Coordinates of C-alpha atoms (C1' of nucleotides) in Angstrom, one line a residue:
Chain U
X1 CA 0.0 0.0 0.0
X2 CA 1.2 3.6 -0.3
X3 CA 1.9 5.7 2.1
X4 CA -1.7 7.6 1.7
X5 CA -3.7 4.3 3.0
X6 CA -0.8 3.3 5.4
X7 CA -1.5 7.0 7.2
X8 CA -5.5 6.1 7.1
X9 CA -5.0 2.9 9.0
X10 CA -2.2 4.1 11.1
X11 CA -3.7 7.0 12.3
X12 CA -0.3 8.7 11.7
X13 CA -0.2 11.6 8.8
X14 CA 1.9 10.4 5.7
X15 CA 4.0 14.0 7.1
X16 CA 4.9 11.9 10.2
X17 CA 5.3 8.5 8.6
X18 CA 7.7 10.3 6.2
X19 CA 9.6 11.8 9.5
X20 CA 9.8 9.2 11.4
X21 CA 11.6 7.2 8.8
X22 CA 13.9 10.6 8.1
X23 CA 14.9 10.6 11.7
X24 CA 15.6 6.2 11.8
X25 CA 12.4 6.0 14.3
X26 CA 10.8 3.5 11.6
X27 CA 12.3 1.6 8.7
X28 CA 12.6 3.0 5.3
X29 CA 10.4 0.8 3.4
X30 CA 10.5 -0.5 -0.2
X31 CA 10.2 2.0 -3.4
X32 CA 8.3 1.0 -6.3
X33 CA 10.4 2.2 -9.7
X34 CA 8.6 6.2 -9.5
X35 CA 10.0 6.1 -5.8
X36 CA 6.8 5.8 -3.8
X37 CA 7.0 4.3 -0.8
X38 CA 5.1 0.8 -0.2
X39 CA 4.3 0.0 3.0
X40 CA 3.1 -4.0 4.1
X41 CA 0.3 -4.5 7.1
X42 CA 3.3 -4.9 9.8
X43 CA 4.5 -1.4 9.0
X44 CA 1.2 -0.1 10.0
X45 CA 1.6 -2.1 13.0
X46 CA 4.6 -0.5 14.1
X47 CA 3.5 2.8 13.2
X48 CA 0.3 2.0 15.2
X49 CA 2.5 1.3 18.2
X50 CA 4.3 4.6 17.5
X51 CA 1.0 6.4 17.1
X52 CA -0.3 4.7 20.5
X53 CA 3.1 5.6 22.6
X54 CA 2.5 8.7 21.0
X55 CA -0.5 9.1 22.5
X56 CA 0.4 8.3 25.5
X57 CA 2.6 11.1 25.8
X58 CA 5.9 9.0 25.0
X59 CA 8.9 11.1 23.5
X60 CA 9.9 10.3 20.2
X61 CA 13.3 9.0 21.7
X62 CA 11.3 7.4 24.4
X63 CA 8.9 5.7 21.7
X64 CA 12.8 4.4 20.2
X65 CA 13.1 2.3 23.2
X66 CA 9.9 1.1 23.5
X67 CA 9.8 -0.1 19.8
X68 CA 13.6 -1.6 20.4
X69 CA 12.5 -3.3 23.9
X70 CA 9.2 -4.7 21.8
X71 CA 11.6 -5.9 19.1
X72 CA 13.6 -7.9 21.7
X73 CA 12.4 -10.8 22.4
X74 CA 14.7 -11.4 25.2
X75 CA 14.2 -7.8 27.2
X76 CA 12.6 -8.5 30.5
X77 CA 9.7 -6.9 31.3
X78 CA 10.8 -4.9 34.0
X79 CA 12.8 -3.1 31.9
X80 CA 9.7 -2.4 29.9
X81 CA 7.8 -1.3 33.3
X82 CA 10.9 0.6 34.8
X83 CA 10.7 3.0 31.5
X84 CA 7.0 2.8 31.7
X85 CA 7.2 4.1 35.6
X86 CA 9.3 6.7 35.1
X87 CA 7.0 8.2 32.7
X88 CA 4.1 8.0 34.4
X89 CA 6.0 10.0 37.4
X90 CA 6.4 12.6 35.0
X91 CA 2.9 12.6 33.6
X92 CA 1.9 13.3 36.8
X93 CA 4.4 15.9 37.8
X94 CA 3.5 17.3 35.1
X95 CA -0.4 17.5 35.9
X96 CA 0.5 18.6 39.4
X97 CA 2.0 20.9 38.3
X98 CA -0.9 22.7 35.5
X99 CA -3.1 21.8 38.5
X100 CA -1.0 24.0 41.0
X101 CA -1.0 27.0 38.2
X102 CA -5.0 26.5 37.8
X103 CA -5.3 26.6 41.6
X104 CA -3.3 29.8 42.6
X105 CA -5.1 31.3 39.3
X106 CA -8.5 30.1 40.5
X107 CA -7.9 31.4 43.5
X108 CA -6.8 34.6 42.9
X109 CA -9.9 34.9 40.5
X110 CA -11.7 34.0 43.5
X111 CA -11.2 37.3 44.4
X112 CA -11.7 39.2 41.9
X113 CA -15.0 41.3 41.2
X114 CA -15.4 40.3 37.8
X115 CA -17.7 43.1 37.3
X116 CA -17.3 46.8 35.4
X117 CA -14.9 48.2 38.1
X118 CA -11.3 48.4 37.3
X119 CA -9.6 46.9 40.6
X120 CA -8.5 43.1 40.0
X121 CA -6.6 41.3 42.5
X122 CA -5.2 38.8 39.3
X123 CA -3.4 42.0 37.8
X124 CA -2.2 42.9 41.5
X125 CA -0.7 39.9 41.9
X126 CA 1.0 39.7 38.7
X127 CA 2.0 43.4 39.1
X128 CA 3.3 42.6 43.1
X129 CA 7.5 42.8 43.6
X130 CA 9.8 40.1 44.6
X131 CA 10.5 37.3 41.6
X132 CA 10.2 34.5 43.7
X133 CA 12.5 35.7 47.0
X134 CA 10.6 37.7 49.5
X135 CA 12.1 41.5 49.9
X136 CA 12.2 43.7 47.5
Chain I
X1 CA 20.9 49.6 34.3
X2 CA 22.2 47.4 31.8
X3 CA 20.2 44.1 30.9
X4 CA 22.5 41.9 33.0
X5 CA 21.3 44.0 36.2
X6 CA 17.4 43.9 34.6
X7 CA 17.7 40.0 34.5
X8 CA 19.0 39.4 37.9
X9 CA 16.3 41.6 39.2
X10 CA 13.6 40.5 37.7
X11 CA 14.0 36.6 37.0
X12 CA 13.8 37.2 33.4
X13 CA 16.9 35.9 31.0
X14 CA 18.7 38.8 28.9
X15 CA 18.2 36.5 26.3
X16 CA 14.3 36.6 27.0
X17 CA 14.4 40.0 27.1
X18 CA 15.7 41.1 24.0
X19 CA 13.4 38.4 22.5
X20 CA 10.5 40.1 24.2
X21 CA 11.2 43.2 22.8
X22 CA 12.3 41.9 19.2
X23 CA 8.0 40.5 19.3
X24 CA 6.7 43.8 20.7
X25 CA 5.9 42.7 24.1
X26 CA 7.8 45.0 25.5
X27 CA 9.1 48.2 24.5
X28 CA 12.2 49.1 23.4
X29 CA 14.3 50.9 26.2
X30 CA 16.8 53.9 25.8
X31 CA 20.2 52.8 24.9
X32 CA 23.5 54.5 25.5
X33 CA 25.9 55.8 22.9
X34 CA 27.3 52.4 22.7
X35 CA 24.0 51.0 21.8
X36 CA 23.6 48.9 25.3
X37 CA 20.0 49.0 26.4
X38 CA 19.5 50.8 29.6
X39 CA 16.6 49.4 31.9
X40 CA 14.5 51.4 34.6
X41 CA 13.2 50.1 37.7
X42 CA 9.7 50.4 35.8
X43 CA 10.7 48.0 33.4
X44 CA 11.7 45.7 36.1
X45 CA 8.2 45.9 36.6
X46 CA 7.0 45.0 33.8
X47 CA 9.4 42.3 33.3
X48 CA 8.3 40.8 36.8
X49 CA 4.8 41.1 35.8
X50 CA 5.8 38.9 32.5
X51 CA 7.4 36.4 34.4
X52 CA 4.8 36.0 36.9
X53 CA 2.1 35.0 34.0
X54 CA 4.7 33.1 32.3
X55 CA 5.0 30.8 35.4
X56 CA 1.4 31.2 35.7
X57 CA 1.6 29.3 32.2
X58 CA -0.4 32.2 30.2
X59 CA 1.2 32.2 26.7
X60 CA 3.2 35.0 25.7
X61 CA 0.3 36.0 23.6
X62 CA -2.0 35.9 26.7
X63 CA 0.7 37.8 28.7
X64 CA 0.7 40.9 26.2
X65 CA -3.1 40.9 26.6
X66 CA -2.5 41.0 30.2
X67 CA -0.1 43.5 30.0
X68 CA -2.6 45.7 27.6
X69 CA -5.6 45.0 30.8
X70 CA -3.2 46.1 33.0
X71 CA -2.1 49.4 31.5
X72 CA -5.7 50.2 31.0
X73 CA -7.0 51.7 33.9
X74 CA -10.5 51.8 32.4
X75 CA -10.8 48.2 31.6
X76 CA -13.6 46.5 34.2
X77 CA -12.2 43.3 36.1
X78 CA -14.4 41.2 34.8
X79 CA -12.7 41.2 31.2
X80 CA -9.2 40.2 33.5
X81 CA -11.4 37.6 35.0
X82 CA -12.6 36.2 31.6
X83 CA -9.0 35.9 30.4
X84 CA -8.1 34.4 33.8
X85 CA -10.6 31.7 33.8
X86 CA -10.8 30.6 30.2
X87 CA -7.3 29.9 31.4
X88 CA -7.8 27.8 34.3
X89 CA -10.0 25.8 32.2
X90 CA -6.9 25.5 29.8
X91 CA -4.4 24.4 32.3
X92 CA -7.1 21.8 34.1
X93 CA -7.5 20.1 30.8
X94 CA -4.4 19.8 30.1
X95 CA -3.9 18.7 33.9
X96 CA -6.8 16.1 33.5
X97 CA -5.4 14.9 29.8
X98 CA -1.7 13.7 31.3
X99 CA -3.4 12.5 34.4
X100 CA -5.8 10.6 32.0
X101 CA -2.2 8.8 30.6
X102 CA -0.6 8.4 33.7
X103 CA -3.7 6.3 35.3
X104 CA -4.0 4.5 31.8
X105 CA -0.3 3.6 31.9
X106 CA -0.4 3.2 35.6
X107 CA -2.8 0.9 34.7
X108 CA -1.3 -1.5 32.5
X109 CA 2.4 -1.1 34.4
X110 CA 0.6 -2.9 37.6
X111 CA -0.3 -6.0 35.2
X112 CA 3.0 -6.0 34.4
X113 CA 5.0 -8.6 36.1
X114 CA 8.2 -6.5 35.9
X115 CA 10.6 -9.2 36.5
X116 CA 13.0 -11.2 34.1
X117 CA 9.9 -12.6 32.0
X118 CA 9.6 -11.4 28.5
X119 CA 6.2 -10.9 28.3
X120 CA 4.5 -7.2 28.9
X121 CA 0.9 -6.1 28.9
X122 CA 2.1 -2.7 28.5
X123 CA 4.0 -3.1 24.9
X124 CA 0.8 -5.8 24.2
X125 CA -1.4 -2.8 24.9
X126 CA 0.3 -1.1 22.2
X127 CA 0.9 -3.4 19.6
X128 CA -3.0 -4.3 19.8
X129 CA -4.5 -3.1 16.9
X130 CA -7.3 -1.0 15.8
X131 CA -6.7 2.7 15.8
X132 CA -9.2 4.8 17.8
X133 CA -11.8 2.3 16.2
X134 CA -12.7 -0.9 17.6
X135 CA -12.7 -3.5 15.3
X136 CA -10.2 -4.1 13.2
Chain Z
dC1 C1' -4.4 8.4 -26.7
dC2 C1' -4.9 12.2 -23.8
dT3 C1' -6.7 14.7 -20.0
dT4 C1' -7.9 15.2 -15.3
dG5 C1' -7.5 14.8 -10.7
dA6 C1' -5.8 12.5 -6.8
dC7 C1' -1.7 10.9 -5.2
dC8 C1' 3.2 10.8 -4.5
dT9 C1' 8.1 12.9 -4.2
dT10 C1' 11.5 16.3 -2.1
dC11 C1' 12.5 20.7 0.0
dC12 C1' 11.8 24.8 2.6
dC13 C1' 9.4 27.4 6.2
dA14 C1' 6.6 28.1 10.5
dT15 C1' 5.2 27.2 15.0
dG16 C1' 6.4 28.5 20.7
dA17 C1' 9.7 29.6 24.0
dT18 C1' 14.1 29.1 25.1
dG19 C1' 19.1 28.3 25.2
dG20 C1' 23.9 28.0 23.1
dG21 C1' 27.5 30.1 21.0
dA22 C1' 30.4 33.0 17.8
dA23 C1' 32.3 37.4 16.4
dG24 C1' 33.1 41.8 17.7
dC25 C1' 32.7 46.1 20.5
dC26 C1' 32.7 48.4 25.2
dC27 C1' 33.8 49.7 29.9
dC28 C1' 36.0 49.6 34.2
dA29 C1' 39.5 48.4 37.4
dT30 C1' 44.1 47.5 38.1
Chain E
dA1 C1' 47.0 49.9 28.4
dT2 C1' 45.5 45.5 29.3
dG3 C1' 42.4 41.9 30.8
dG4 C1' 38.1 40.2 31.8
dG5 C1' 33.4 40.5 32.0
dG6 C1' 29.4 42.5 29.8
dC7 C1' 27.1 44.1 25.9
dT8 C1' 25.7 43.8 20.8
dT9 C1' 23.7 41.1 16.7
dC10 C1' 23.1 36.9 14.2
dC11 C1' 22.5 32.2 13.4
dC12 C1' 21.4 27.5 15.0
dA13 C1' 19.1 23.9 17.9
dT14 C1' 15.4 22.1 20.4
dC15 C1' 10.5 19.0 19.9
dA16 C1' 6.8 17.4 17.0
dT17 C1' 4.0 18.8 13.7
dG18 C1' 1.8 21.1 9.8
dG19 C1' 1.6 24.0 5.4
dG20 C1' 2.7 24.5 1.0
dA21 C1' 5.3 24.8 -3.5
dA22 C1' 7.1 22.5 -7.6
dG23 C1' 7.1 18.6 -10.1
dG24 C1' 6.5 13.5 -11.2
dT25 C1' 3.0 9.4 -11.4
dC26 C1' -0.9 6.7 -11.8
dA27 C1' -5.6 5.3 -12.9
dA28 C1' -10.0 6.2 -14.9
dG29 C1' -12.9 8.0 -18.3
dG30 C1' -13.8 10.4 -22.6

DNA sequence: CCTTGACCTTCCCATGATGGGAAGCCCCAT
DNA sequence: ATGGGGCTTCCCATCATGGGAAGGTCAAGG
């Protein structure tokens, strides 16, 4: 198949299937004689795997190791749930961290007016001294 | 002061802030005959105030509409309020979308063995087929 | 057989925010 | 006057993705 139906089932744009390969993520596949690539079901299989690491908010680089570790037959699978650990602390580092933003924002909205008059504790704040040390 | 001085004080790289003039976010301060750009403690302010909605993960974009509310003494708090809430909702998304993957990969990491054994529900879970789609 | 349109190819550019580093000038203290 | 640190501009890299141009290709229908 070309690289136009391999993206379809995939679910990864021909633009990404075409990087991935640039960058040694995926294999470069065969070339009919006018150069087009031609893809075979177990490409799309791999670049459904990509798609799905992807998705789960795996690095490219990260996605490399997981495709390499999947390849290896003979990988144990801690080292699989080791890598797999370690991103899931920083997924949630990550959402602590968004969540801590969206809470001091929430609450200094909290006490703000909101209505036609010009005073806004949200602009106060922003607008208070001290970077992150206390004294000015 | 010089830009070095302007930095340390107000937790904003020199490299940021000659980038967040070269965009219009900031203006473009005095310079001496040698062409080195000479800060006021006003624009220590301002670059505070930047830095503050930058941690607060507004957008640079977002910040220079903050920085327009705040210099407009006859905008009501309500329109800050608006920005600052479509913005919590932004950051909680986000927040709920990595925790989303975390659980999911939490998830499928505690059906893992994670011992010497080859075989992984987590790389299973991501070589399965279909797409999005179920049904393959 | 030729046209049309959908597909493919490569190549360059843009995003958003930041950092790194080079080449060259400037200023102050010793 | 010399040395070192700070300043200037300019270009490049990151990370993952999309947009689009210019040109070749293939299949279907007239």
């Amino acid at each position: 198949m070309n690289i136009g139906e391999a993206a379809t089932r995939s679910g990864v744009s021909a633009k990404m299937i075409r990087y991935y390969e640039s960058i040694g993520l995926i294999d470069a596949p065969a070339r009919t004689a006018a150069q087009y690539r031609v893809y075979a079901d177990d490409d799309v299989h791999t670049l459904r795997f990509v798609r799905r690491a992807r998705d789960l908010g795996f690095s490219l680089e990260e996605t490399r190791e997981l495709i390499a570790l999947w390849r290896d037959r003979s990988r144990a699978s801690a080292d699989v749930k080791k890598l797999a650990m370690a991103h899931v602390r920083d997924l949630e580092a990550k959402a602590a961290e968004l969540k801590a933003m969206a809470d001091t924002l929430r609450h200094l909205a909290a006490h703000c007016h909101g209505d036609h008059r010009p005073d806004c504790p949200i602009l106060a704040d922003f607008a208070a001294q001290a970077p992150t040390q206390g004294k000015a």
